[in-house]
Amino acid sequence: MTHVSISAAANRTGRPSPSANRFRKIMQTMLVIAVLTLALVISACGGTKETQRGAAPPVPVTVAEVEQRTVPITIRAIGNVEAIETVALKARIGGALLGIRFREGDTVHRGDVLFVIDSRPYEAALAQAEAVLARDQALLAKAETDITRYEDLVKQEYVTREQFDQINANAAALKAAVAADQAAVETARLNVEYCSIIAPVTGRTGNLNVKVGDLIKANDDKAMVVINQISPIYVTFSIPAQQLPAVLAHRSQGISVVATLPGEASEAADGTLTFVDNAVDTATSTILLKATFANREERLWPGQFVDVTVVLGDQADRVVCPASAVQTGQQGQHVFVVKSDNSVELRPVQVNRMDESVAVIDEGLSAGEVVVTDGQLRLVPGSVVEIKKAPETDGTPS
């Protein structure tokens, strides 16, 4: 009876009994213990695997030996290929185009006839000018004879002085007319010559803008064809004004310049520095230079961009390493040096200059040491490395 009344009292109040609270606390405690036990098991298993794994495996890298040798003193820039001579051919006289003596893109030589314009109207004008000249020359000869004859007659007073003066005036006028006629003949003869358009320079022709049968206008805005001199050829480039003293110091000895097309280092062209501008560009603090290349094989083409290397001289006994070995971090430039036990040391270095292939080192390395050239991202000081064979390259460091 008592148990029934207690349950009824619990149901009436809506609160759990004391036994239910104890049961819930026991279950919560057991759940916490189970979670902690599982975490300890997992941790123990992980530690076991790490222990079984042991030390980290060697890092595969490629290496190169530091050298001491003579290196060139160079200045690098981006250059633009320019034709030494560019001629836009235009007709000096108008007329029908009768012939084209070349194909567009051909190499033509100075003096070659390239275009032929109908010369018949100009030949007729030349013949007319020559006839007028002959007529006036005959009249002048008659007037000069009259002067001689009338000179004696005026002395004997057979003719008046006024008549004699008129004869002299006629002769002078005819002399001026003959001079004008000779100029007209020369002009007509030039017009006939202008009917044959010749190449003023040796070079390669560009796009042909006219066809046989076209009516050509004198001094038209559009050129008939453009000729660019390809051999020899210029490469123009600019260098910082700070490097100008070094260029001027070596200019009297002759400065060689090497031009290479991007991605074609093996096809370098050799030239000579031939021009230094007379002023520094104040907007960019650079100065314009030009190098002349023989370009007999026509590897350089007007309008191309090329990599330019100005060779000022040589420096002996410099420490060099591959440029790929030099890395830049928060502490500056450094390399990974491989020690005798195949572990690596992070070594700060002071770089004098560097290009795509070689870095010249002032401090931090000695000849004979081995540096990592590929695989640095996985290295930390003390890492053990496995040396791979470096890929073979054909390029020669400059």
GROMACS .gro file of C-alpha atoms in nm:
model
  398
    1MET     CA    1   0.000   0.000   0.000
    2THR     CA    2   0.277   0.230   0.087
    3HIS     CA    3   0.466   0.161  -0.247
    4VAL     CA    4   0.153   0.238  -0.444
    5SER     CA    5   0.100   0.561  -0.263
    6ILE     CA    6   0.462   0.669  -0.322
    7SER     CA    7   0.431   0.603  -0.698
    8ALA     CA    8   0.109   0.788  -0.709
    9ALA     CA    9   0.268   1.077  -0.528
   10ALA     CA   10   0.557   1.083  -0.781
   11ASN     CA   11   0.318   1.082  -1.073
   12ARG     CA   12   0.121   1.359  -0.924
   13THR     CA   13   0.421   1.587  -0.875
   14GLY     CA   14   0.577   1.506  -1.224
   15ARG     CA   15   0.935   1.466  -1.077
   16PRO     CA   16   1.159   1.156  -1.129
   17SER     CA   17   1.218   0.930  -0.839
   18PRO     CA   18   1.558   0.927  -0.655
   19SER     CA   19   1.641   0.585  -0.802
   20ALA     CA   20   1.600   0.718  -1.157
   21ASN     CA   21   1.845   1.005  -1.089
   22ARG     CA   22   2.107   0.767  -0.957
   23PHE     CA   23   2.074   0.544  -1.262
   24ARG     CA   24   2.119   0.841  -1.500
   25LYS     CA   25   2.436   0.958  -1.321
   26ILE     CA   26   2.585   0.609  -1.335
   27MET     CA   27   2.524   0.587  -1.712
   28GLN     CA   28   2.682   0.930  -1.776
   29THR     CA   29   2.992   0.833  -1.577
   30MET     CA   30   3.031   0.510  -1.770
   31LEU     CA   31   3.000   0.696  -2.104
   32VAL     CA   32   3.279   0.941  -2.008
   33ILE     CA   33   3.501   0.651  -1.902
   34ALA     CA   34   3.438   0.476  -2.236
   35VAL     CA   35   3.527   0.786  -2.439
   36LEU     CA   36   3.849   0.841  -2.243
   37THR     CA   37   3.943   0.478  -2.282
   38LEU     CA   38   3.886   0.491  -2.660
   39ALA     CA   39   4.100   0.808  -2.689
   40LEU     CA   40   4.382   0.639  -2.499
   41VAL     CA   41   4.363   0.334  -2.724
   42ILE     CA   42   4.375   0.545  -3.038
   43SER     CA   43   4.665   0.748  -2.905
   44ALA     CA   44   4.852   0.434  -2.812
   45CYS     CA   45   4.794   0.286  -3.156
   46GLY     CA   46   4.916   0.606  -3.325
   47GLY     CA   47   5.228   0.614  -3.114
   48THR     CA   48   5.291   0.253  -3.201
   49LYS     CA   49   5.268   0.323  -3.573
   50GLU     CA   50   5.497   0.626  -3.545
   51THR     CA   51   5.741   0.416  -3.348
   52GLN     CA   52   5.724   0.140  -3.608
   53ARG     CA   53   5.776   0.395  -3.891
   54GLY     CA   54   6.106   0.522  -3.746
   55ALA     CA   55   6.309   0.812  -3.902
   56ALA     CA   56   6.188   1.002  -4.211
   57PRO     CA   57   6.317   0.861  -4.543
   58PRO     CA   58   6.589   1.049  -4.737
   59VAL     CA   59   6.469   1.335  -4.957
   60PRO     CA   60   6.552   1.285  -5.328
   61VAL     CA   61   6.741   1.588  -5.466
   62THR     CA   62   6.969   1.684  -5.752
   63VAL     CA   63   7.301   1.850  -5.675
   64ALA     CA   64   7.589   2.029  -5.844
   65GLU     CA   65   7.945   2.110  -5.745
   66VAL     CA   66   8.053   2.465  -5.676
   67GLU     CA   67   8.325   2.578  -5.919
   68GLN     CA   68   8.593   2.844  -5.930
   69ARG     CA   69   8.654   2.971  -6.283
   70THR     CA   70   8.667   3.269  -6.514
   71VAL     CA   71   8.326   3.423  -6.578
   72PRO     CA   72   8.229   3.700  -6.820
   73ILE     CA   73   8.114   4.043  -6.702
   74THR     CA   74   7.778   4.084  -6.870
   75ILE     CA   75   7.479   4.316  -6.888
   76ARG     CA   76   7.145   4.167  -6.985
   77ALA     CA   77   6.856   4.346  -7.152
   78ILE     CA   78   6.560   4.297  -7.383
   79GLY     CA   79   6.626   4.420  -7.736
   80ASN     CA   80   6.427   4.489  -8.049
   81VAL     CA   81   6.549   4.402  -8.398
   82GLU     CA   82   6.545   4.693  -8.644
   83ALA     CA   83   6.635   4.720  -9.010
   84ILE     CA   84   6.929   4.952  -9.071
   85GLU     CA   85   6.751   5.089  -9.378
   86THR     CA   86   6.379   5.085  -9.446
   87VAL     CA   87   6.251   5.227  -9.776
   88ALA     CA   88   5.885   5.274  -9.869
   89LEU     CA   89   5.879   5.286 -10.249
   90LYS     CA   90   5.639   5.534 -10.411
   91ALA     CA   91   5.602   5.641 -10.772
   92ARG     CA   92   5.725   5.988 -10.864
   93ILE     CA   93   5.502   6.002 -11.171
   94GLY     CA   94   5.155   5.868 -11.249
   95GLY     CA   95   5.057   5.615 -11.510
   96ALA     CA   96   4.950   5.260 -11.580
   97LEU     CA   97   5.160   4.990 -11.413
   98LEU     CA   98   5.287   4.763 -11.692
   99GLY     CA   99   5.517   4.526 -11.502
  100ILE     CA  100   5.640   4.400 -11.165
  101ARG     CA  101   5.987   4.244 -11.182
  102PHE     CA  102   5.992   4.062 -10.846
  103ARG     CA  103   5.777   3.855 -10.615
  104GLU     CA  104   5.677   3.987 -10.278
  105GLY     CA  105   5.914   3.860 -10.011
  106ASP     CA  106   6.208   3.836 -10.253
  107THR     CA  107   6.550   3.975 -10.171
  108VAL     CA  108   6.630   4.255 -10.415
  109HIS     CA  109   6.956   4.437 -10.476
  110ARG     CA  110   7.038   4.802 -10.514
  111GLY     CA  111   6.972   4.909 -10.873
  112ASP     CA  112   6.728   4.628 -10.962
  113VAL     CA  113   6.424   4.740 -11.163
  114LEU     CA  114   6.118   4.658 -10.956
  115PHE     CA  115   5.825   4.832 -11.131
  116VAL     CA  116   5.764   4.952 -11.487
  117ILE     CA  117   5.512   5.231 -11.554
  118ASP     CA  118   5.384   5.310 -11.906
  119SER     CA  119   5.644   5.556 -12.036
  120ARG     CA  120   5.490   5.642 -12.375
  121PRO     CA  121   5.327   5.970 -12.265
  122TYR     CA  122   5.653   6.081 -12.107
  123GLU     CA  123   5.861   5.978 -12.408
  124ALA     CA  124   5.631   6.190 -12.628
  125ALA     CA  125   5.672   6.484 -12.390
  126LEU     CA  126   6.048   6.437 -12.406
  127ALA     CA  127   6.043   6.439 -12.787
  128GLN     CA  128   5.835   6.758 -12.786
  129ALA     CA  129   6.072   6.928 -12.541
  130GLU     CA  130   6.371   6.829 -12.751
  131ALA     CA  131   6.202   6.974 -13.064
  132VAL     CA  132   6.132   7.305 -12.891
  133LEU     CA  133   6.492   7.316 -12.775
  134ALA     CA  134   6.621   7.254 -13.130
  135ARG     CA  135   6.398   7.531 -13.267
  136ASP     CA  136   6.511   7.786 -13.011
  137GLN     CA  137   6.874   7.687 -13.055
  138ALA     CA  138   6.841   7.756 -13.430
  139LEU     CA  139   6.681   8.094 -13.365
  140LEU     CA  140   6.956   8.177 -13.117
  141ALA     CA  141   7.223   8.090 -13.369
  142LYS     CA  142   7.053   8.322 -13.625
  143ALA     CA  143   7.029   8.600 -13.365
  144GLU     CA  144   7.398   8.570 -13.276
  145THR     CA  145   7.487   8.592 -13.648
  146ASP     CA  146   7.272   8.903 -13.681
  147ILE     CA  147   7.455   9.064 -13.393
  148THR     CA  148   7.789   9.016 -13.568
  149ARG     CA  149   7.656   9.151 -13.898
  150TYR     CA  150   7.473   9.449 -13.751
  151GLU     CA  151   7.767   9.543 -13.534
  152ASP     CA  152   7.961   9.648 -13.846
  153LEU     CA  153   7.656   9.813 -14.004
  154VAL     CA  154   7.587  10.029 -13.699
  155LYS     CA  155   7.947  10.149 -13.704
  156GLN     CA  156   7.900  10.255 -14.068
  157GLU     CA  157   7.564  10.406 -13.975
  158TYR     CA  158   7.373  10.188 -14.221
  159VAL     CA  159   7.138  10.089 -13.935
  160THR     CA  160   7.034  10.279 -13.632
  161ARG     CA  161   7.154  10.210 -13.281
  162GLU     CA  162   6.797  10.131 -13.184
  163GLN     CA  163   6.777   9.851 -13.439
  164PHE     CA  164   7.104   9.709 -13.314
  165ASP     CA  165   6.983   9.714 -12.953
  166GLN     CA  166   6.666   9.529 -13.057
  167ILE     CA  167   6.873   9.257 -13.221
  168ASN     CA  168   7.079   9.216 -12.902
  169ALA     CA  169   6.762   9.192 -12.695
  170ASN     CA  170   6.618   8.924 -12.925
  171ALA     CA  171   6.938   8.722 -12.893
  172ALA     CA  172   6.932   8.745 -12.514
  173ALA     CA  173   6.569   8.636 -12.503
  174LEU     CA  174   6.644   8.339 -12.726
  175LYS     CA  175   6.938   8.241 -12.505
  176ALA     CA  176   6.707   8.236 -12.201
  177ALA     CA  177   6.449   8.036 -12.397
  178VAL     CA  178   6.715   7.779 -12.487
  179ALA     CA  179   6.811   7.745 -12.120
  180ALA     CA  180   6.445   7.691 -12.028
  181ASP     CA  181   6.409   7.439 -12.307
  182GLN     CA  182   6.709   7.246 -12.180
  183ALA     CA  183   6.554   7.233 -11.833
  184ALA     CA  184   6.228   7.109 -11.984
  185VAL     CA  185   6.418   6.838 -12.171
  186GLU     CA  186   6.591   6.726 -11.849
  187THR     CA  187   6.257   6.714 -11.667
  188ALA     CA  188   6.099   6.512 -11.946
  189ARG     CA  189   6.399   6.277 -11.949
  190LEU     CA  190   6.371   6.228 -11.569
  191ASN     CA  191   6.002   6.147 -11.605
  192VAL     CA  192   6.091   5.877 -11.856
  193GLU     CA  193   6.350   5.738 -11.611
  194TYR     CA  194   6.096   5.750 -11.327
  195CYS     CA  195   5.881   5.508 -11.526
  196SER     CA  196   6.128   5.240 -11.415
  197ILE     CA  197   6.128   5.222 -11.033
  198ILE     CA  198   6.453   5.074 -10.905
  199ALA     CA  199   6.557   4.940 -10.563
  200PRO     CA  200   6.753   5.205 -10.374
  201VAL     CA  201   6.887   4.952 -10.119
  202THR     CA  202   6.958   4.582 -10.093
  203GLY     CA  203   6.700   4.413  -9.878
  204ARG     CA  204   6.391   4.199  -9.854
  205THR     CA  205   6.059   4.316  -9.994
  206GLY     CA  206   5.739   4.314  -9.793
  207ASN     CA  207   5.375   4.297  -9.888
  208LEU     CA  208   5.299   4.413 -10.246
  209ASN     CA  209   5.029   4.679 -10.249
  210VAL     CA  210   4.982   4.717 -10.627
  211LYS     CA  211   4.901   4.490 -10.920
  212VAL     CA  212   4.984   4.501 -11.289
  213GLY     CA  213   4.732   4.723 -11.465
  214ASP     CA  214   4.672   4.954 -11.168
  215LEU     CA  215   4.672   5.326 -11.235
  216ILE     CA  216   4.953   5.457 -11.020
  217LYS     CA  217   4.939   5.804 -10.865
  218ALA     CA  218   5.246   6.015 -10.813
  219ASN     CA  219   5.356   6.031 -10.445
  220ASP     CA  220   5.056   5.831 -10.326
  221ASP     CA  221   5.016   5.804  -9.950
  222LYS     CA  222   5.036   5.425  -9.966
  223ALA     CA  223   5.371   5.276 -10.059
  224MET     CA  224   5.389   5.030 -10.346
  225VAL     CA  225   5.620   4.807 -10.139
  226VAL     CA  226   5.850   4.841  -9.837
  227ILE     CA  227   6.209   4.717  -9.847
  228ASN     CA  228   6.390   4.631  -9.523
  229GLN     CA  229   6.762   4.576  -9.511
  230ILE     CA  230   6.808   4.242  -9.336
  231SER     CA  231   7.184   4.194  -9.354
  232PRO     CA  232   7.343   4.363  -9.166
  233ILE     CA  233   7.081   4.453  -8.909
  234TYR     CA  234   7.044   4.648  -8.584
  235VAL     CA  235   6.937   4.533  -8.238
  236THR     CA  236   6.838   4.826  -8.017
  237PHE     CA  237   6.811   4.799  -7.639
  238SER     CA  238   6.828   5.012  -7.326
  239ILE     CA  239   7.034   4.968  -7.010
  240PRO     CA  240   7.014   5.148  -6.673
  241ALA     CA  241   7.213   5.469  -6.658
  242GLN     CA  242   7.414   5.325  -6.366
  243GLN     CA  243   7.574   5.073  -6.606
  244LEU     CA  244   7.676   5.336  -6.863
  245PRO     CA  245   8.024   5.406  -6.711
  246ALA     CA  246   8.119   5.039  -6.743
  247VAL     CA  247   8.010   5.039  -7.109
  248LEU     CA  248   8.202   5.357  -7.190
  249ALA     CA  249   8.512   5.224  -7.013
  250HIS     CA  250   8.524   4.916  -7.240
  251ARG     CA  251   8.396   5.077  -7.562
  252SER     CA  252   8.740   5.158  -7.703
  253GLN     CA  253   8.835   4.789  -7.685
  254GLY     CA  254   8.523   4.681  -7.872
  255ILE     CA  255   8.222   4.534  -7.696
  256SER     CA  256   8.064   4.214  -7.819
  257VAL     CA  257   7.688   4.167  -7.797
  258VAL     CA  258   7.502   3.835  -7.812
  259ALA     CA  259   7.138   3.818  -7.918
  260THR     CA  260   6.921   3.511  -7.868
  261LEU     CA  261   6.559   3.448  -7.949
  262PRO     CA  262   6.348   3.345  -7.647
  263GLY     CA  263   6.369   2.969  -7.606
  264GLU     CA  264   6.651   2.930  -7.860
  265ALA     CA  265   6.966   2.981  -7.657
  266SER     CA  266   7.165   2.753  -7.889
  267GLU     CA  267   7.095   2.982  -8.186
  268ALA     CA  268   7.279   3.289  -8.058
  269ALA     CA  269   7.390   3.564  -8.296
  270ASP     CA  270   7.711   3.758  -8.237
  271GLY     CA  271   7.734   4.131  -8.297
  272THR     CA  272   7.923   4.443  -8.196
  273LEU     CA  273   7.810   4.749  -8.003
  274THR     CA  274   7.810   5.036  -8.255
  275PHE     CA  275   7.599   5.313  -8.101
  276VAL     CA  276   7.550   5.476  -7.762
  277ASP     CA  277   7.291   5.751  -7.744
  278ASN     CA  278   7.408   6.101  -7.653
  279ALA     CA  279   7.169   6.146  -7.359
  280VAL     CA  280   7.003   5.947  -7.082
  281ASP     CA  281   6.625   5.928  -7.094
  282THR     CA  282   6.520   6.125  -6.787
  283ALA     CA  283   6.178   5.956  -6.775
  284THR     CA  284   6.319   5.603  -6.739
  285SER     CA  285   6.683   5.670  -6.635
  286THR     CA  286   6.798   5.442  -6.917
  287ILE     CA  287   7.014   5.497  -7.224
  288LEU     CA  288   6.964   5.360  -7.574
  289LEU     CA  289   7.228   5.140  -7.735
  290LYS     CA  290   7.251   4.967  -8.073
  291ALA     CA  291   7.447   4.664  -8.183
  292THR     CA  292   7.513   4.564  -8.543
  293PHE     CA  293   7.482   4.200  -8.652
  294ALA     CA  294   7.599   4.057  -8.983
  295ASN     CA  295   7.289   3.833  -8.988
  296ARG     CA  296   7.404   3.644  -9.294
  297GLU     CA  297   7.178   3.351  -9.209
  298GLU     CA  298   6.886   3.592  -9.150
  299ARG     CA  299   6.796   3.451  -8.809
  300LEU     CA  300   6.713   3.800  -8.685
  301TRP     CA  301   6.405   3.965  -8.834
  302PRO     CA  302   6.287   4.326  -8.800
  303GLY     CA  303   6.036   4.365  -8.521
  304GLN     CA  304   6.150   4.064  -8.317
  305PHE     CA  305   6.223   4.086  -7.945
  306VAL     CA  306   6.547   3.918  -7.839
  307ASP     CA  307   6.745   3.859  -7.522
  308VAL     CA  308   7.059   4.072  -7.535
  309THR     CA  309   7.383   4.002  -7.347
  310VAL     CA  310   7.650   4.271  -7.351
  311VAL     CA  311   7.991   4.115  -7.275
  312LEU     CA  312   8.221   4.373  -7.115
  313GLY     CA  313   8.508   4.143  -7.019
  314ASP     CA  314   8.610   3.851  -6.799
  315GLN     CA  315   8.671   3.801  -6.426
  316ALA     CA  316   8.907   3.526  -6.318
  317ASP     CA  317   8.882   3.295  -6.014
  318ARG     CA  318   8.520   3.361  -5.926
  319VAL     CA  319   8.311   3.114  -5.723
  320VAL     CA  320   8.002   3.010  -5.919
  321CYS     CA  321   7.714   2.770  -5.869
  322PRO     CA  322   7.395   2.696  -6.062
  323ALA     CA  323   7.141   2.975  -6.027
  324SER     CA  324   6.876   2.717  -5.933
  325ALA     CA  325   7.066   2.642  -5.611
  326VAL     CA  326   7.011   2.993  -5.473
  327GLN     CA  327   6.692   3.033  -5.273
  328THR     CA  328   6.545   3.346  -5.114
  329GLY     CA  329   6.396   3.338  -4.765
  330GLN     CA  330   6.317   3.572  -4.479
  331GLN     CA  331   6.685   3.590  -4.388
  332GLY     CA  332   6.795   3.662  -4.745
  333GLN     CA  333   6.953   3.439  -5.007
  334HIS     CA  334   7.080   3.095  -4.910
  335VAL     CA  335   7.171   2.751  -5.043
  336PHE     CA  336   7.150   2.397  -4.906
  337VAL     CA  337   7.500   2.246  -4.884
  338VAL     CA  338   7.527   1.866  -4.883
  339LYS     CA  339   7.774   1.741  -4.621
  340SER     CA  340   7.975   1.420  -4.625
  341ASP     CA  341   7.706   1.226  -4.433
  342ASN     CA  342   7.440   1.327  -4.691
  343SER     CA  343   7.274   1.568  -4.451
  344VAL     CA  344   7.217   1.926  -4.557
  345GLU     CA  345   7.318   2.259  -4.406
  346LEU     CA  346   7.138   2.585  -4.477
  347ARG     CA  347   7.412   2.831  -4.575
  348PRO     CA  348   7.353   3.207  -4.622
  349VAL     CA  349   7.532   3.342  -4.933
  350GLN     CA  350   7.609   3.682  -5.082
  351VAL     CA  351   7.537   3.684  -5.455
  352ASN     CA  352   7.732   3.924  -5.678
  353ARG     CA  353   7.517   3.871  -5.987
  354MET     CA  354   7.300   3.598  -6.130
  355ASP     CA  355   7.142   3.505  -6.464
  356GLU     CA  356   6.923   3.216  -6.577
  357SER     CA  357   7.198   2.957  -6.538
  358VAL     CA  358   7.481   3.077  -6.312
  359ALA     CA  359   7.515   3.268  -5.986
  360VAL     CA  360   7.845   3.439  -5.898
  361ILE     CA  361   7.897   3.410  -5.521
  362ASP     CA  362   8.100   3.662  -5.321
  363GLU     CA  363   8.065   3.498  -4.979
  364GLY     CA  364   7.929   3.176  -4.832
  365LEU     CA  365   8.060   2.904  -5.064
  366SER     CA  366   8.391   2.750  -5.162
  367ALA     CA  367   8.495   2.560  -5.471
  368GLY     CA  368   8.433   2.186  -5.440
  369GLU     CA  369   8.131   2.207  -5.212
  370VAL     CA  370   7.809   2.038  -5.325
  371VAL     CA  371   7.482   2.231  -5.331
  372VAL     CA  372   7.123   2.121  -5.389
  373THR     CA  373   6.979   2.243  -5.719
  374ASP     CA  374   6.634   2.080  -5.709
  375GLY     CA  375   6.415   1.952  -5.425
  376GLN     CA  376   6.477   2.232  -5.174
  377LEU     CA  377   6.108   2.264  -5.082
  378ARG     CA  378   6.116   1.940  -4.880
  379LEU     CA  379   6.440   2.022  -4.697
  380VAL     CA  380   6.509   2.158  -4.351
  381PRO     CA  381   6.851   2.193  -4.189
  382GLY     CA  382   6.975   1.845  -4.099
  383SER     CA  383   6.761   1.659  -4.351
  384VAL     CA  384   6.915   1.351  -4.509
  385VAL     CA  385   6.911   1.350  -4.889
  386GLU     CA  386   6.929   1.094  -5.164
  387ILE     CA  387   7.118   1.231  -5.466
  388LYS     CA  388   6.951   1.179  -5.803
  389LYS     CA  389   7.121   1.212  -6.141
  390ALA     CA  390   7.069   1.559  -6.284
  391PRO     CA  391   6.910   1.581  -6.633
  392GLU     CA  392   7.153   1.652  -6.914
  393THR     CA  393   7.141   2.001  -7.068
  394ASP     CA  394   7.293   2.138  -7.387
  395GLY     CA  395   7.308   2.499  -7.275
  396THR     CA  396   7.643   2.652  -7.183
  397PRO     CA  397   7.637   2.912  -6.906
  398SER     CA  398   7.740   3.258  -7.019
   0.00000   0.00000   0.00000
